[in-house]
GROMACS .gro file of C-alpha atoms in nm:
model
  343
    1MET     CA    1  -3.723   5.737  -3.945
    2VAL     CA    2  -3.807   6.071  -3.994
    3SER     CA    3  -3.534   6.334  -4.084
    4ASP     CA    4  -3.671   6.633  -3.893
    5GLU     CA    5  -3.624   7.000  -3.942
    6TYR     CA    6  -3.272   6.938  -3.802
    7GLY     CA    7  -3.168   6.717  -3.995
    8LYS     CA    8  -3.132   6.467  -3.705
    9PRO     CA    9  -3.311   6.120  -3.744
   10SER     CA   10  -3.618   6.037  -3.533
   11HIS     CA   11  -3.885   5.775  -3.446
   12HIS     CA   12  -4.243   5.864  -3.364
   13ARG     CA   13  -4.574   5.616  -3.375
   14TYR     CA   14  -4.842   5.762  -3.630
   15LEU     CA   15  -5.093   5.975  -3.432
   16LEU     CA   16  -5.405   6.003  -3.591
   17THR     CA   17  -5.509   6.396  -3.619
   18PRO     CA   18  -5.876   6.497  -3.636
   19PRO     CA   19  -5.978   6.671  -3.967
   20LEU     CA   20  -5.942   7.052  -3.963
   21LEU     CA   21  -6.175   7.341  -4.052
   22PRO     CA   22  -6.230   7.327  -4.438
   23ASP     CA   23  -5.986   7.590  -4.579
   24LEU     CA   24  -6.059   7.787  -4.954
   25ARG     CA   25  -5.728   7.829  -5.003
   26THR     CA   26  -5.606   7.583  -5.296
   27LEU     CA   27  -5.201   7.464  -5.302
   28SER     CA   28  -5.090   7.408  -5.606
   29PHE     CA   29  -4.731   7.181  -5.604
   30ARG     CA   30  -4.525   6.921  -5.810
   31LEU     CA   31  -4.438   6.571  -5.684
   32VAL     CA   32  -4.262   6.299  -5.869
   33THR     CA   33  -4.249   5.901  -5.812
   34TYR     CA   34  -3.878   5.754  -5.867
   35ASN     CA   35  -3.722   5.425  -5.817
   36LEU     CA   36  -3.355   5.547  -5.783
   37ARG     CA   37  -3.210   5.177  -5.839
   38TYR     CA   38  -3.039   5.041  -5.578
   39ASP     CA   39  -2.648   5.113  -5.524
   40PRO     CA   40  -2.494   4.776  -5.586
   41LYS     CA   41  -2.144   4.843  -5.649
   42PRO     CA   42  -2.069   5.171  -5.381
   43ASP     CA   43  -1.753   5.338  -5.459
   44LYS     CA   44  -1.715   5.565  -5.125
   45ILE     CA   45  -1.667   5.863  -5.329
   46THR     CA   46  -1.886   6.169  -5.164
   47VAL     CA   47  -2.106   6.384  -5.250
   48LYS     CA   48  -1.883   6.686  -5.228
   49GLU     CA   49  -1.582   6.485  -5.434
   50SER     CA   50  -1.870   6.448  -5.713
   51LEU     CA   51  -1.963   6.788  -5.744
   52ALA     CA   52  -1.555   6.897  -5.785
   53THR     CA   53  -1.526   6.664  -6.077
   54LEU     CA   54  -1.823   6.827  -6.281
   55ARG     CA   55  -1.704   6.933  -6.580
   56ASP     CA   56  -1.722   7.243  -6.756
   57PRO     CA   57  -2.104   7.265  -6.873
   58THR     CA   58  -1.980   7.440  -7.212
   59LEU     CA   59  -1.776   7.146  -7.342
   60GLU     CA   60  -1.935   6.950  -7.598
   61PRO     CA   61  -2.043   6.612  -7.479
   62SER     CA   62  -1.933   6.281  -7.649
   63TYR     CA   63  -2.278   6.166  -7.753
   64LEU     CA   64  -2.438   5.855  -7.616
   65SER     CA   65  -2.089   5.732  -7.491
   66LEU     CA   66  -2.247   5.581  -7.179
   67ALA     CA   67  -2.573   5.429  -7.335
   68GLY     CA   68  -2.688   5.148  -7.211
   69LYS     CA   69  -2.439   5.103  -6.952
   70GLU     CA   70  -2.528   5.118  -6.547
   71GLN     CA   71  -2.326   5.412  -6.472
   72PRO     CA   72  -2.220   5.401  -6.044
   73TRP     CA   73  -2.425   5.612  -5.777
   74SER     CA   74  -2.175   5.829  -5.763
   75SER     CA   75  -2.237   6.011  -6.085
   76ARG     CA   76  -2.609   5.879  -6.115
   77ARG     CA   77  -2.717   6.089  -5.818
   78ILE     CA   78  -2.591   6.420  -5.927
   79ARG     CA   79  -2.806   6.388  -6.235
   80ILE     CA   80  -3.132   6.287  -6.009
   81ALA     CA   81  -3.092   6.594  -5.807
   82GLN     CA   82  -3.033   6.790  -6.087
   83ASP     CA   83  -3.373   6.653  -6.231
   84LEU     CA   84  -3.547   6.694  -5.908
   85LEU     CA   85  -3.454   7.061  -5.851
   86SER     CA   86  -3.508   7.219  -6.195
   87GLU     CA   87  -3.871   7.028  -6.226
   88GLY     CA   88  -3.910   7.254  -5.904
   89VAL     CA   89  -4.031   6.938  -5.688
   90ALA     CA   90  -4.178   6.969  -5.373
   91LEU     CA   91  -4.268   6.630  -5.281
   92ALA     CA   92  -4.075   6.289  -5.409
   93GLY     CA   93  -4.170   5.907  -5.336
   94PHE     CA   94  -3.816   5.701  -5.393
   95GLN     CA   95  -3.801   5.326  -5.452
   96GLU     CA   96  -3.490   5.146  -5.388
   97ALA     CA   97  -3.281   5.394  -5.207
   98LEU     CA   98  -3.030   5.214  -4.946
   99LEU     CA   99  -2.981   5.458  -4.640
  100ARG     CA  100  -2.652   5.608  -4.808
  101GLN     CA  101  -2.871   5.702  -5.124
  102VAL     CA  102  -3.100   5.812  -4.880
  103ARG     CA  103  -2.818   6.022  -4.747
  104ASP     CA  104  -2.720   6.165  -5.038
  105MET     CA  105  -3.039   6.312  -5.206
  106ALA     CA  106  -3.070   6.516  -4.847
  107GLU     CA  107  -2.740   6.649  -4.917
  108LEU     CA  108  -2.792   6.693  -5.278
  109LEU     CA  109  -3.156   6.859  -5.268
  110GLY     CA  110  -3.042   7.066  -4.936
  111ASP     CA  111  -3.169   7.210  -4.613
  112ASP     CA  112  -3.538   7.277  -4.722
  113TRP     CA  113  -3.618   6.935  -4.761
  114ALA     CA  114  -3.640   6.642  -4.473
  115TRP     CA  115  -3.735   6.305  -4.540
  116ILE     CA  116  -3.959   6.022  -4.363
  117GLY     CA  117  -3.893   5.633  -4.380
  118VAL     CA  118  -3.735   5.357  -4.240
  119GLY     CA  119  -3.545   5.058  -4.376
  120ARG     CA  120  -3.767   4.714  -4.492
  121VAL     CA  121  -3.507   4.494  -4.361
  122ASP     CA  122  -3.501   4.589  -3.994
  123GLY     CA  123  -3.762   4.889  -3.987
  124ALA     CA  124  -3.456   5.092  -3.905
  125LEU     CA  125  -3.158   5.131  -4.119
  126LYS     CA  126  -3.125   4.841  -4.290
  127GLY     CA  127  -3.264   4.726  -4.642
  128GLU     CA  128  -3.402   4.958  -4.917
  129PHE     CA  129  -3.625   5.226  -4.839
  130ASN     CA  130  -3.917   5.413  -4.943
  131PRO     CA  131  -3.832   5.698  -4.840
  132ILE     CA  132  -4.052   6.067  -4.941
  133PHE     CA  133  -3.885   6.349  -4.952
  134TYR     CA  134  -4.080   6.690  -4.871
  135LYS     CA  135  -4.009   7.085  -4.889
  136LYS     CA  136  -4.007   7.212  -4.568
  137SER     CA  137  -4.175   7.535  -4.645
  138VAL     CA  138  -4.430   7.413  -4.815
  139PHE     CA  139  -4.545   7.095  -4.623
  140LYS     CA  140  -4.546   7.020  -4.235
  141SER     CA  141  -4.503   6.625  -4.120
  142ILE     CA  142  -4.765   6.522  -3.901
  143ALA     CA  143  -4.770   6.193  -3.872
  144CYS     CA  144  -4.607   5.852  -4.009
  145ASP     CA  145  -4.545   5.506  -3.975
  146THR     CA  146  -4.453   5.237  -4.142
  147PHE     CA  147  -4.645   4.879  -4.283
  148TRP     CA  148  -4.505   4.535  -4.414
  149LEU     CA  149  -4.701   4.447  -4.691
  150SER     CA  150  -4.718   4.082  -4.539
  151PRO     CA  151  -4.997   3.872  -4.375
  152THR     CA  152  -4.797   4.042  -4.078
  153PRO     CA  153  -4.812   4.402  -4.164
  154PHE     CA  154  -4.756   4.565  -3.827
  155LYS     CA  155  -4.381   4.391  -3.796
  156VAL     CA  156  -4.082   4.322  -3.988
  157SER     CA  157  -4.188   4.058  -4.225
  158ILE     CA  158  -4.208   3.918  -4.595
  159TYR     CA  159  -4.480   3.776  -4.778
  160PRO     CA  160  -4.420   3.427  -4.841
  161GLY     CA  161  -4.289   3.331  -5.183
  162ALA     CA  162  -4.146   3.696  -5.239
  163GLY     CA  163  -3.880   3.779  -5.324
  164CYS     CA  164  -3.799   4.028  -5.059
  165ASN     CA  165  -3.951   4.240  -4.788
  166ARG     CA  166  -4.156   4.540  -4.919
  167ILE     CA  167  -4.287   4.809  -4.693
  168CYS     CA  168  -4.529   5.117  -4.746
  169THR     CA  169  -4.423   5.475  -4.599
  170ALA     CA  170  -4.718   5.625  -4.462
  171ALA     CA  171  -4.735   6.010  -4.405
  172ARG     CA  172  -4.969   6.286  -4.348
  173PHE     CA  173  -4.899   6.710  -4.422
  174LEU     CA  174  -5.073   7.009  -4.359
  175SER     CA  175  -5.000   7.263  -4.618
  176ARG     CA  176  -4.813   7.529  -4.474
  177ALA     CA  177  -5.014   7.778  -4.720
  178SER     CA  178  -5.367   7.631  -4.553
  179SER     CA  179  -5.505   7.427  -4.333
  180LYS     CA  180  -5.517   7.155  -4.555
  181GLN     CA  181  -5.398   6.757  -4.505
  182LEU     CA  182  -5.279   6.556  -4.754
  183THR     CA  183  -5.206   6.205  -4.712
  184VAL     CA  184  -4.904   5.988  -4.951
  185LEU     CA  185  -4.885   5.631  -4.927
  186ASN     CA  186  -4.522   5.528  -5.108
  187THR     CA  187  -4.464   5.176  -5.202
  188HIS     CA  188  -4.286   4.912  -5.381
  189LEU     CA  189  -4.479   4.546  -5.491
  190ASP     CA  190  -4.262   4.263  -5.525
  191HIS     CA  191  -4.084   4.201  -5.872
  192PHE     CA  192  -4.118   3.814  -5.808
  193SER     CA  193  -4.452   3.734  -5.672
  194ASP     CA  194  -4.778   3.799  -5.809
  195GLU     CA  195  -4.962   3.704  -5.471
  196GLN     CA  196  -4.804   3.961  -5.292
  197ARG     CA  197  -4.844   4.212  -5.530
  198ARG     CA  198  -5.226   4.157  -5.527
  199TYR     CA  199  -5.179   4.122  -5.097
  200GLY     CA  200  -4.966   4.429  -5.076
  201ALA     CA  201  -5.236   4.657  -5.327
  202SER     CA  202  -5.542   4.483  -5.084
  203LEU     CA  203  -5.346   4.639  -4.817
  204LEU     CA  204  -5.303   5.003  -4.945
  205LEU     CA  205  -5.680   4.953  -5.041
  206ILE     CA  206  -5.790   4.951  -4.708
  207ARG     CA  207  -5.496   5.202  -4.576
  208GLY     CA  208  -5.575   5.440  -4.873
  209ARG     CA  209  -5.945   5.418  -4.766
  210PHE     CA  210  -5.901   5.501  -4.377
  211GLU     CA  211  -5.637   5.794  -4.492
  212ALA     CA  212  -6.005   5.954  -4.696
  213ALA     CA  213  -6.226   5.884  -4.430
  214THR     CA  214  -6.032   6.050  -4.170
  215SER     CA  215  -5.848   6.311  -4.244
  216GLY     CA  216  -6.101   6.429  -4.482
  217GLY     CA  217  -5.869   6.547  -4.708
  218PRO     CA  218  -5.708   6.381  -5.069
  219VAL     CA  219  -5.427   6.041  -5.069
  220VAL     CA  220  -5.258   6.002  -5.308
  221LEU     CA  221  -5.073   5.687  -5.353
  222THR     CA  222  -4.673   5.654  -5.539
  223GLY     CA  223  -4.453   5.383  -5.625
  224ASP     CA  224  -4.284   5.116  -5.835
  225PHE     CA  225  -4.606   4.850  -5.884
  226ASN     CA  226  -4.439   4.606  -6.095
  227SER     CA  227  -4.762   4.527  -6.188
  228PRO     CA  228  -4.891   4.724  -6.596
  229PRO     CA  229  -5.256   4.862  -6.615
  230THR     CA  230  -5.244   4.550  -6.827
  231GLY     CA  231  -5.190   4.194  -6.919
  232SER     CA  232  -5.066   3.915  -6.659
  233ASP     CA  233  -4.942   4.106  -6.445
  234SER     CA  234  -5.163   4.355  -6.368
  235GLY     CA  235  -5.368   4.238  -6.100
  236ALA     CA  236  -5.251   4.470  -5.842
  237TYR     CA  237  -5.286   4.800  -6.048
  238GLY     CA  238  -5.625   4.639  -6.078
  239VAL     CA  239  -5.698   4.605  -5.682
  240ILE     CA  240  -5.570   4.951  -5.605
  241THR     CA  241  -5.792   5.073  -5.937
  242GLY     CA  242  -6.090   4.883  -5.817
  243LYS     CA  243  -6.093   4.689  -6.199
  244VAL     CA  244  -5.995   4.355  -5.963
  245PRO     CA  245  -6.143   4.245  -5.629
  246PRO     CA  246  -5.928   4.271  -5.349
  247VAL     CA  247  -5.797   3.965  -5.169
  248GLN     CA  248  -5.841   3.900  -4.801
  249VAL     CA  249  -5.554   4.037  -4.557
  250ASP     CA  250  -5.477   4.052  -4.227
  251LYS     CA  251  -5.775   4.097  -3.937
  252LYS     CA  252  -5.592   4.296  -3.717
  253PHE     CA  253  -5.519   4.554  -3.967
  254THR     CA  254  -5.843   4.539  -4.154
  255GLU     CA  255  -6.009   4.574  -3.837
  256ARG     CA  256  -5.765   4.898  -3.730
  257TYR     CA  257  -5.763   5.112  -4.036
  258THR     CA  258  -6.182   5.064  -4.095
  259PRO     CA  259  -6.349   5.335  -4.012
  260GLY     CA  260  -6.617   5.393  -3.832
  261GLY     CA  261  -6.979   5.343  -4.026
  262ASN     CA  262  -6.780   5.157  -4.281
  263LYS     CA  263  -6.732   5.504  -4.480
  264LEU     CA  264  -6.669   5.493  -4.838
  265PRO     CA  265  -6.724   5.142  -4.902
  266ASP     CA  266  -6.623   5.237  -5.294
  267PHE     CA  267  -6.327   5.410  -5.234
  268LYS     CA  268  -6.037   5.335  -5.475
  269PHE     CA  269  -5.743   5.485  -5.665
  270LEU     CA  270  -5.705   5.695  -5.969
  271ASP     CA  271  -5.441   5.686  -6.224
  272THR     CA  272  -5.354   6.042  -6.274
  273ARG     CA  273  -5.208   6.022  -6.603
  274VAL     CA  274  -5.618   5.934  -6.672
  275GLU     CA  275  -5.739   6.229  -6.457
  276THR     CA  276  -5.539   6.474  -6.626
  277PRO     CA  277  -5.610   6.690  -6.892
  278ARG     CA  278  -5.523   6.485  -7.235
  279PHE     CA  279  -5.304   6.780  -7.333
  280ASN     CA  280  -5.072   6.798  -7.047
  281VAL     CA  281  -4.958   6.457  -7.049
  282SER     CA  282  -4.676   6.423  -7.235
  283GLY     CA  283  -4.594   6.191  -7.494
  284ASN     CA  284  -4.320   5.965  -7.318
  285PHE     CA  285  -4.500   5.623  -7.137
  286ALA     CA  286  -4.296   5.375  -7.071
  287THR     CA  287  -4.168   5.446  -6.689
  288PHE     CA  288  -3.975   5.100  -6.698
  289THR     CA  289  -3.650   5.078  -6.922
  290GLY     CA  290  -3.379   4.816  -6.818
  291TRP     CA  291  -3.124   5.021  -6.876
  292SER     CA  292  -3.211   4.995  -7.298
  293PRO     CA  293  -3.119   5.407  -7.430
  294THR     CA  294  -3.395   5.302  -7.723
  295VAL     CA  295  -3.774   5.163  -7.664
  296THR     CA  296  -3.816   4.789  -7.676
  297THR     CA  297  -4.038   4.557  -7.605
  298ASP     CA  298  -3.951   4.544  -7.247
  299TRP     CA  299  -4.049   4.911  -7.173
  300THR     CA  300  -4.288   4.942  -6.978
  301ARG     CA  301  -4.554   5.153  -6.735
  302ILE     CA  302  -4.496   5.010  -6.382
  303ASP     CA  303  -4.433   5.346  -6.200
  304PHE     CA  304  -4.764   5.588  -6.117
  305VAL     CA  305  -4.899   5.876  -5.890
  306LEU     CA  306  -5.278   5.788  -5.820
  307GLY     CA  307  -5.478   5.984  -5.640
  308GLY     CA  308  -5.836   5.883  -5.421
  309ASN     CA  309  -6.166   5.887  -5.545
  310ASN     CA  310  -6.256   6.045  -5.253
  311ARG     CA  311  -6.129   6.318  -5.436
  312GLY     CA  312  -6.026   6.690  -5.291
  313TRP     CA  313  -5.754   6.703  -5.523
  314ALA     CA  314  -5.685   6.783  -5.941
  315SER     CA  315  -5.438   6.644  -6.178
  316THR     CA  316  -5.352   6.936  -6.406
  317ALA     CA  317  -5.010   6.790  -6.576
  318CYS     CA  318  -4.817   6.482  -6.592
  319LYS     CA  319  -4.480   6.372  -6.732
  320VAL     CA  320  -4.248   6.066  -6.750
  321GLY     CA  321  -3.925   6.228  -6.745
  322ALA     CA  322  -3.611   6.102  -6.993
  323GLY     CA  323  -3.416   6.015  -6.715
  324MET     CA  324  -3.093   6.018  -6.984
  325SER     CA  325  -2.861   6.292  -7.067
  326ASP     CA  326  -2.709   6.354  -7.413
  327ASP     CA  327  -2.423   6.166  -7.313
  328GLY     CA  328  -2.643   5.867  -7.301
  329MET     CA  329  -2.577   5.783  -6.871
  330MET     CA  330  -2.931   5.699  -6.776
  331HIS     CA  331  -2.991   5.798  -6.462
  332SER     CA  332  -3.176   5.453  -6.338
  333ASP     CA  333  -3.326   5.160  -6.476
  334HIS     CA  334  -3.679   5.407  -6.412
  335ARG     CA  335  -3.756   5.688  -6.541
  336PRO     CA  336  -3.930   5.970  -6.297
  337VAL     CA  337  -4.301   6.058  -6.277
  338PHE     CA  338  -4.395   6.413  -6.223
  339VAL     CA  339  -4.728   6.592  -6.150
  340ASP     CA  340  -4.910   6.877  -6.081
  341LEU     CA  341  -5.113   6.853  -5.811
  342SER     CA  342  -5.380   7.062  -5.691
  343ILE     CA  343  -5.533   7.050  -5.358
   0.00000   0.00000   0.00000
């Protein structure tokens, strides 16, 4: 599903567009990957009602009174939108967003924003989305599609033994300030099956390589991998970053997304936290908190912004947001990862 520039959802196929003539101008922008935590208990409070009840900003909060407790989405969405708008984000990859959450974020972010994505349960409106939001004044969407991270990636499906359907939203954008193209892949790997995570990572690697070879531009991968860089669950991260061999995937997918002449055989994704100048990397490290307001051994880094090694991009700053307000409200059980990119 695509929210077009008139705010109406529409479907269209992924259309391959030829590389454009090179442009020497540079676009610098901030993007974020953010697992919003799905809304398990909707309270039917509208965005307007939430905004109408905002407290006087001059009043001192009751410090940490909400710490360690999951708050309703109707409250959390306000803090998330405030964070994103104050950070000057131009592109966002969300995970775990139900349709009502997608619509809430669209309303809160405003008319300069549009979004791309489908629900993973039916390829339309049901289930969680991995939507890509973008500022229309900065980017123009020129192509998009969704594929499932399973042995049948071109239809609604689940990997055997996985906890649920898993998808990737793929979009190609054009910078309005130049003729440069940018491809964004946004995903959420399985929380239960390590086999699914490795399989999904192998599909993402193939698709990323195809995008890099055919567009001639940078490719960015955002998402919740449920796979840290080290440890027993690090296989998916290893596959995506070229440290672990990929697994064999669906033949049709491989054939469709293998560029002619076997271009970029050594393609992999690079971790922007590693590629950013060290002084410009924030002190926060962990991205998953599990609602714990204090650092514990359960905190881990599983949310990433990666860039293809075909380059065309530079990461100038990387920050893991605090994701908690003075009153102790945690905006999600994941923290946002902000990255400043130049393309």
